[in-house]
Short mmCIF file of C-alpha atoms in Angstrom, two decimals:
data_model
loop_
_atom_site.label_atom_id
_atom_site.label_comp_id
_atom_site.label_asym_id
_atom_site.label_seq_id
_atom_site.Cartn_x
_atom_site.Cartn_y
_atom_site.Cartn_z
CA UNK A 1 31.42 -5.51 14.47
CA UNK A 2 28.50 -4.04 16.45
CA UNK A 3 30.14 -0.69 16.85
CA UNK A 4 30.97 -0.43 12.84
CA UNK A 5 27.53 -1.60 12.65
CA UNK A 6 26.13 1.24 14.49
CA UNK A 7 28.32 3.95 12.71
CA UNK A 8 27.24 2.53 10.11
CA UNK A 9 23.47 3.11 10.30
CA UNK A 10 24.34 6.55 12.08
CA UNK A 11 26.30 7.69 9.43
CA UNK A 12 23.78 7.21 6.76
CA UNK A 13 20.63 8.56 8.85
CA UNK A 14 23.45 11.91 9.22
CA UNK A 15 23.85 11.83 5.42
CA UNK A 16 20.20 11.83 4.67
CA UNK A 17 18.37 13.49 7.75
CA UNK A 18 18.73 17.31 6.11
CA UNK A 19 17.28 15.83 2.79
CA UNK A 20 14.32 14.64 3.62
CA UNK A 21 10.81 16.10 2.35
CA UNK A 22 8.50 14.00 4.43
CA UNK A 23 9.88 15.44 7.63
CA UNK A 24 7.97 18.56 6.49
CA UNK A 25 4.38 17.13 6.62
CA UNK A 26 2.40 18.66 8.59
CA UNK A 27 -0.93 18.22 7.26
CA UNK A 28 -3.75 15.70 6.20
CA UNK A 29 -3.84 17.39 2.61
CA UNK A 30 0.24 17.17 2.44
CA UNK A 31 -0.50 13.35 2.51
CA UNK A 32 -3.22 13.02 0.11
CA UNK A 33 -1.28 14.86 -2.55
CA UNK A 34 1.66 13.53 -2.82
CA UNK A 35 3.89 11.30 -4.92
CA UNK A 36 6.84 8.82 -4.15
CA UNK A 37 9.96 10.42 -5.06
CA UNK A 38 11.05 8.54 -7.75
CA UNK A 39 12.30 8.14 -11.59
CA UNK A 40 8.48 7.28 -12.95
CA UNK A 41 6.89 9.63 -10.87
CA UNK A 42 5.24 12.67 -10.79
CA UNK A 43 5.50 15.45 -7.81
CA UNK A 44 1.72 15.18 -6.88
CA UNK A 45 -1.21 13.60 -8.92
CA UNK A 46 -3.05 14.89 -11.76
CA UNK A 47 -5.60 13.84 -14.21
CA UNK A 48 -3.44 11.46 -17.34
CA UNK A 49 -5.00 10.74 -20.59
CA UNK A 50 -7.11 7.32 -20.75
CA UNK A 51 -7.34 5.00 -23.35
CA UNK A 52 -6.78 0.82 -23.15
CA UNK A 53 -4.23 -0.11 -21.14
CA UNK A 54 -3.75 -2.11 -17.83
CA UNK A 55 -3.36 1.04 -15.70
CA UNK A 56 -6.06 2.98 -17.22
CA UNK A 57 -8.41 2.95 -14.25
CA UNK A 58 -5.54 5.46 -12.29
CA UNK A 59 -5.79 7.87 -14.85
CA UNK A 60 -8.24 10.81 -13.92
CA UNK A 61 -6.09 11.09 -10.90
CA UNK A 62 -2.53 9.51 -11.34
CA UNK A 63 1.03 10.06 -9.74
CA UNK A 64 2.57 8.72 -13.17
CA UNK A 65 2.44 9.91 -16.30
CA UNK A 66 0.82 8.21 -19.42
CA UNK A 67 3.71 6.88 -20.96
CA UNK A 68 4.89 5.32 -17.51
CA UNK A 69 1.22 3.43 -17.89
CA UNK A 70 2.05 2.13 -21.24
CA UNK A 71 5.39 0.80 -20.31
CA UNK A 72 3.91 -0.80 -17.24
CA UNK A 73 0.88 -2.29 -20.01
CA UNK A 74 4.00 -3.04 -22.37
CA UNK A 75 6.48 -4.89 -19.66
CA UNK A 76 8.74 -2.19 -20.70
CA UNK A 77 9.37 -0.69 -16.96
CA UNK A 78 12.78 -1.40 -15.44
CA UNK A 79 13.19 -4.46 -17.87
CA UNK A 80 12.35 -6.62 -15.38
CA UNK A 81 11.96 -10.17 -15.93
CA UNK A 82 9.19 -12.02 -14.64
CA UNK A 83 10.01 -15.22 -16.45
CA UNK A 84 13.40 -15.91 -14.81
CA UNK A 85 12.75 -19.09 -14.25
CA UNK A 86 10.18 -20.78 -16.68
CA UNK A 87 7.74 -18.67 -18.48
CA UNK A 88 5.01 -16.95 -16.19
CA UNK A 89 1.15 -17.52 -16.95
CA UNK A 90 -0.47 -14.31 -18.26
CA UNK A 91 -2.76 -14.71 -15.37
CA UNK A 92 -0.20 -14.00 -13.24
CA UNK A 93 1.77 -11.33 -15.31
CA UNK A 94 -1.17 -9.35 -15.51
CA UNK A 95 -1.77 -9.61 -11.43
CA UNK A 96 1.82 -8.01 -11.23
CA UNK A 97 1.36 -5.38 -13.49
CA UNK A 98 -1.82 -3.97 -11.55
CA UNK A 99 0.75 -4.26 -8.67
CA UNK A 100 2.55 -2.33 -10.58
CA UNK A 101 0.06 -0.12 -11.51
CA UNK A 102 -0.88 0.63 -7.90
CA UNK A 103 2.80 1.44 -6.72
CA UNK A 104 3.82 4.10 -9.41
CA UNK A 105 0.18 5.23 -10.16
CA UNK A 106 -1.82 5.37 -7.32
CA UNK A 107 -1.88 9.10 -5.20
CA UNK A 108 -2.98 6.81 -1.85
CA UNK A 109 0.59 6.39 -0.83
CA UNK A 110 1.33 9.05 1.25
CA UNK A 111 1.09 8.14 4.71
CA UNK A 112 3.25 4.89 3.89
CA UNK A 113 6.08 6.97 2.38
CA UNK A 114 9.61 6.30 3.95
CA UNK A 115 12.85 7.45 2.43
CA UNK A 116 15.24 5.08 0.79
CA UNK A 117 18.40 5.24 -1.55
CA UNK A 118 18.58 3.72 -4.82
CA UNK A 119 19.82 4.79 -8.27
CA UNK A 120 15.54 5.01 -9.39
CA UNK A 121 13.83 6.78 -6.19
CA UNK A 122 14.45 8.07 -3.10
CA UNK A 123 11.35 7.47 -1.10
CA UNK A 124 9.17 4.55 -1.55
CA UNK A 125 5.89 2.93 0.08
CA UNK A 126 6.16 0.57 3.16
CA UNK A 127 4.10 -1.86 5.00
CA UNK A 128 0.90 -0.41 3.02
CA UNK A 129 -2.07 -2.10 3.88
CA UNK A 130 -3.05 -4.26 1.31
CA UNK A 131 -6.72 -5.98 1.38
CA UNK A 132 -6.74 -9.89 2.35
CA UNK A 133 -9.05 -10.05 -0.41
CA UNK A 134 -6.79 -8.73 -3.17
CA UNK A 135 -3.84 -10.83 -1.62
CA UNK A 136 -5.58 -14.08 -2.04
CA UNK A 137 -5.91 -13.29 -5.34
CA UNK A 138 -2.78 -12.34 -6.77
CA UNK A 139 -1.43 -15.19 -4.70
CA UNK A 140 -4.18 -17.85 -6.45
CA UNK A 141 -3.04 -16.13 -9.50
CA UNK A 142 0.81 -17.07 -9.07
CA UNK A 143 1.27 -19.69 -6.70
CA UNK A 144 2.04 -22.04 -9.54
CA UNK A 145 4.78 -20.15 -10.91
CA UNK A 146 8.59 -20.51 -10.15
CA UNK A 147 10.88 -18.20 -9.07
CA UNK A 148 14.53 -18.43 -7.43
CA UNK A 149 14.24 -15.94 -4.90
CA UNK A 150 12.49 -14.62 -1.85
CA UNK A 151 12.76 -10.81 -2.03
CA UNK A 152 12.38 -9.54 -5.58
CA UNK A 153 13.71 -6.25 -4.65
CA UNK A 154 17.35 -7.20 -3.28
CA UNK A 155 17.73 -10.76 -3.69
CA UNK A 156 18.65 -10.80 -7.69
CA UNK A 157 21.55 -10.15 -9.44
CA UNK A 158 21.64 -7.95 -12.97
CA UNK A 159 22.89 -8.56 -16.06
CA UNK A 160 22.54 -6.70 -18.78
CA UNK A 161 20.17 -4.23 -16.91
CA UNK A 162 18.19 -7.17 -16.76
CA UNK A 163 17.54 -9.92 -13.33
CA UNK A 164 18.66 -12.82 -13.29
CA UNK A 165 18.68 -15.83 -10.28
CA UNK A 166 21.70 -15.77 -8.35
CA UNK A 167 24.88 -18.53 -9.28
CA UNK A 168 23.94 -20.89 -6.19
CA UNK A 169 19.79 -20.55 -6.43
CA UNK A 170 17.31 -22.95 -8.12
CA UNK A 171 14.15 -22.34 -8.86
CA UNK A 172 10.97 -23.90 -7.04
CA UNK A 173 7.09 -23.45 -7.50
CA UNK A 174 5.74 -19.88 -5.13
CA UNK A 175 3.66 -22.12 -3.23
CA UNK A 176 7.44 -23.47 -1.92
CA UNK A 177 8.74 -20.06 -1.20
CA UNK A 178 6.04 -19.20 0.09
CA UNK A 179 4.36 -20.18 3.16
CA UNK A 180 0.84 -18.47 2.56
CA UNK A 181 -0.50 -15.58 0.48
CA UNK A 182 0.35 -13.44 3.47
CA UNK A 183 3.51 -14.01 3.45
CA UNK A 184 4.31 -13.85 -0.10
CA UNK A 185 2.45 -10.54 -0.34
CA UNK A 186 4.29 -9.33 2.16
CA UNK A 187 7.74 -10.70 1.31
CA UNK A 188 8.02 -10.51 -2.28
CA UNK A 189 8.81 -6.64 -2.75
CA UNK A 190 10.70 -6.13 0.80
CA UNK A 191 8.17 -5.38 3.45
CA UNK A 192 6.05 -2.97 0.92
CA UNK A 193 2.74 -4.71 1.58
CA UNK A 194 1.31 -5.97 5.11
CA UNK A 195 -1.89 -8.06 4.69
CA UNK A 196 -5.12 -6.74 6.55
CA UNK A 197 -8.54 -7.25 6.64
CA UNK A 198 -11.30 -4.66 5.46
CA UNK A 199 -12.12 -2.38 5.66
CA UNK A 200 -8.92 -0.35 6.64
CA UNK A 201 -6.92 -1.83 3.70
CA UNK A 202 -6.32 -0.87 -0.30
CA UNK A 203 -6.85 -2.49 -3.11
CA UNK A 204 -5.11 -2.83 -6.81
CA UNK A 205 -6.68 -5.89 -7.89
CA UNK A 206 -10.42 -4.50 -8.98
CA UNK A 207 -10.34 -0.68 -9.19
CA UNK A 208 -13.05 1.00 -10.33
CA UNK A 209 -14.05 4.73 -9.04
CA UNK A 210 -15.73 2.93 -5.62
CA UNK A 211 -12.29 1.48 -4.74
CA UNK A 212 -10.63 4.80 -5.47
CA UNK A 213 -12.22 6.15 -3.10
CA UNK A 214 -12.33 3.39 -0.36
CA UNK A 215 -8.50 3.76 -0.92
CA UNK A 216 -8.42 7.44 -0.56
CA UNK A 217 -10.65 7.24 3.33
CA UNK A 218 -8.32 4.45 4.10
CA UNK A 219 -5.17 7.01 3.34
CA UNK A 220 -6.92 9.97 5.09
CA UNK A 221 -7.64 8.07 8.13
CA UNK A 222 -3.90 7.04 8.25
CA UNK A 223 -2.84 10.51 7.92
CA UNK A 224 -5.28 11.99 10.26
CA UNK A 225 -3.35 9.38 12.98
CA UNK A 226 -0.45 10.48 12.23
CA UNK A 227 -0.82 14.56 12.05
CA UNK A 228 -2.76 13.40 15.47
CA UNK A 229 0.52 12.13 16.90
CA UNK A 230 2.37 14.93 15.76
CA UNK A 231 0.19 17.12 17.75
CA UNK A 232 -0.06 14.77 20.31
CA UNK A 233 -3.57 14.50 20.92
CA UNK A 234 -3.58 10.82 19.72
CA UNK A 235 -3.77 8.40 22.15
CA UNK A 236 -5.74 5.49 20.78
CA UNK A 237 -3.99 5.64 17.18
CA UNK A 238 -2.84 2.66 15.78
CA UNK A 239 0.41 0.93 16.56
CA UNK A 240 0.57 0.71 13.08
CA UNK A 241 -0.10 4.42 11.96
CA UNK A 242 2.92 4.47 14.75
CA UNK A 243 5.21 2.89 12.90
CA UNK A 244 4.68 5.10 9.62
CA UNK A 245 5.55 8.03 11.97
CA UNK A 246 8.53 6.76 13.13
CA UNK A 247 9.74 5.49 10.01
CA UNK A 248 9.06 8.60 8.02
CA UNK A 249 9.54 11.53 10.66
CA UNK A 250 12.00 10.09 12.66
CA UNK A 251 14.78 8.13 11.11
CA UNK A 252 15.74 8.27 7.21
CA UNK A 253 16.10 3.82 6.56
CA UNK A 254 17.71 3.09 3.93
CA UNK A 255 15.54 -0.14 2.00
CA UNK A 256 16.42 -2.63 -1.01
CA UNK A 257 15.29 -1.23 -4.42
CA UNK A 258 11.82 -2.52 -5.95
CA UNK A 259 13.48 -3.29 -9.07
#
């Protein structure tokens, strides 16, 4: 079982290593303009029209286009279903569409990029540091709701291009799935957020053009660690900026599907 474990994972690292764009990063600028590979997104970011909709405050520099804001303002994205178990608060619908916002919208990605395969994207952003302060929030903002599952990126099934909780789940309040905001930040879209404190951390909750560009130093310090270790003149980086590397130089992963 081990050994068809390990062909396995060495088969599909063999079937993805020669496509793989982020192997070709060599520079800080390479990071900070550039877009996940994906259905909704764009190649690299660019000014979007703005007008009044949930994701507005991404547009004069966006990696998705307007239309992808207005289905994220619309709950048209992916038909996903946020409601799968009782009707969720608009409190905490709204906190998951500025997630939402953040993760096809925002150009601050880069250095967090690792590739993936799904049917909607073949990259996507991992262990991104997300502020405490920002966690807490959308965590106040949803800890009341239900839901039947852990990881909303792998742990439903579909029907009728739509999620649904799995035959032998039941559904139970966040605050029961959850052990903290930490965790459930961390857990509910497979690893894609890791809770830190400021200021090296991003935030989706508030963002206005002074947390645009607190985002944007955080990214260009991360990517300035890891061109460092490429070059190998970094010695005090991160062990975190060293996991990025490995991750997205090093060996192709294959990850669970946001949606």
């Amino acid at each position: 079982m081990v050994a068809h474990s390990l062909l396995t994972v060495l088969l599909v690292v063999a079937a993805n290593a020669y496509d793989n764009r982020l192997d070709e990063i060599r520079s800080v600028e390479d990071y900070l303009n550039i877009c996940i590979n994906g259905t909704h997104h764009k190649k690299a970011p660019s000014p979007e029209p703005t007008d009044d909709h949930i994701c507005t405050d991404w547009a004069s520099m966006s990696c998705c286009e307007h239309k992808t804001m207005r289905s994220v303002q619309d709950s048209l994205l992916y038909g996903f279903n946020h409601s799968h178990c009782k009707p969720m608060s608009q409190k905490c619908i709204n906190m998951f569409k500025r997630e939402l916002c953040f993760y096809e919208c925002s150009p601050h990605v880069g250095p967090w990029l690792v590739k993936t395969q799904s049917l909607r994207r073949r990259e996507r952003s991992y262990l991104v540091p997300l502020c405490e302060e920002d966690c807490n929030k959308w965590y106040e903002a949803c800890k009341n709701e239900e839901t039947c599952v852990r990881d909303w990126s792998v742990e439903f099934e579909w029907s009728e291009g739509m999620n649904v909780c799995p035959a032998d789940s039941s559904c139970e309040l966040f605050s029961n799935v959850y052990k903290d905001a930490s965790d459930f930040c961390h857990a509910i879209w497979d690893g894609g957020w890791k809770v830190e404190k400021a200021p090296r951390c991003m935030h989706f909750v508030a963002v206005d053009e002074r947390s645009k560009e607190h985002n944007q130093r955080v990214a260009r310090q991360a990517a300035e660690e890891i061109i460092r270790r490429l070059s190998g003149t970094c010695s005090a980086c991160s062990q975190f900026s060293g996991l990025v590397f490995l991750l997205s130089l090093t060996i192709p992963l294959v990850f669970g599907i946001r949606y």
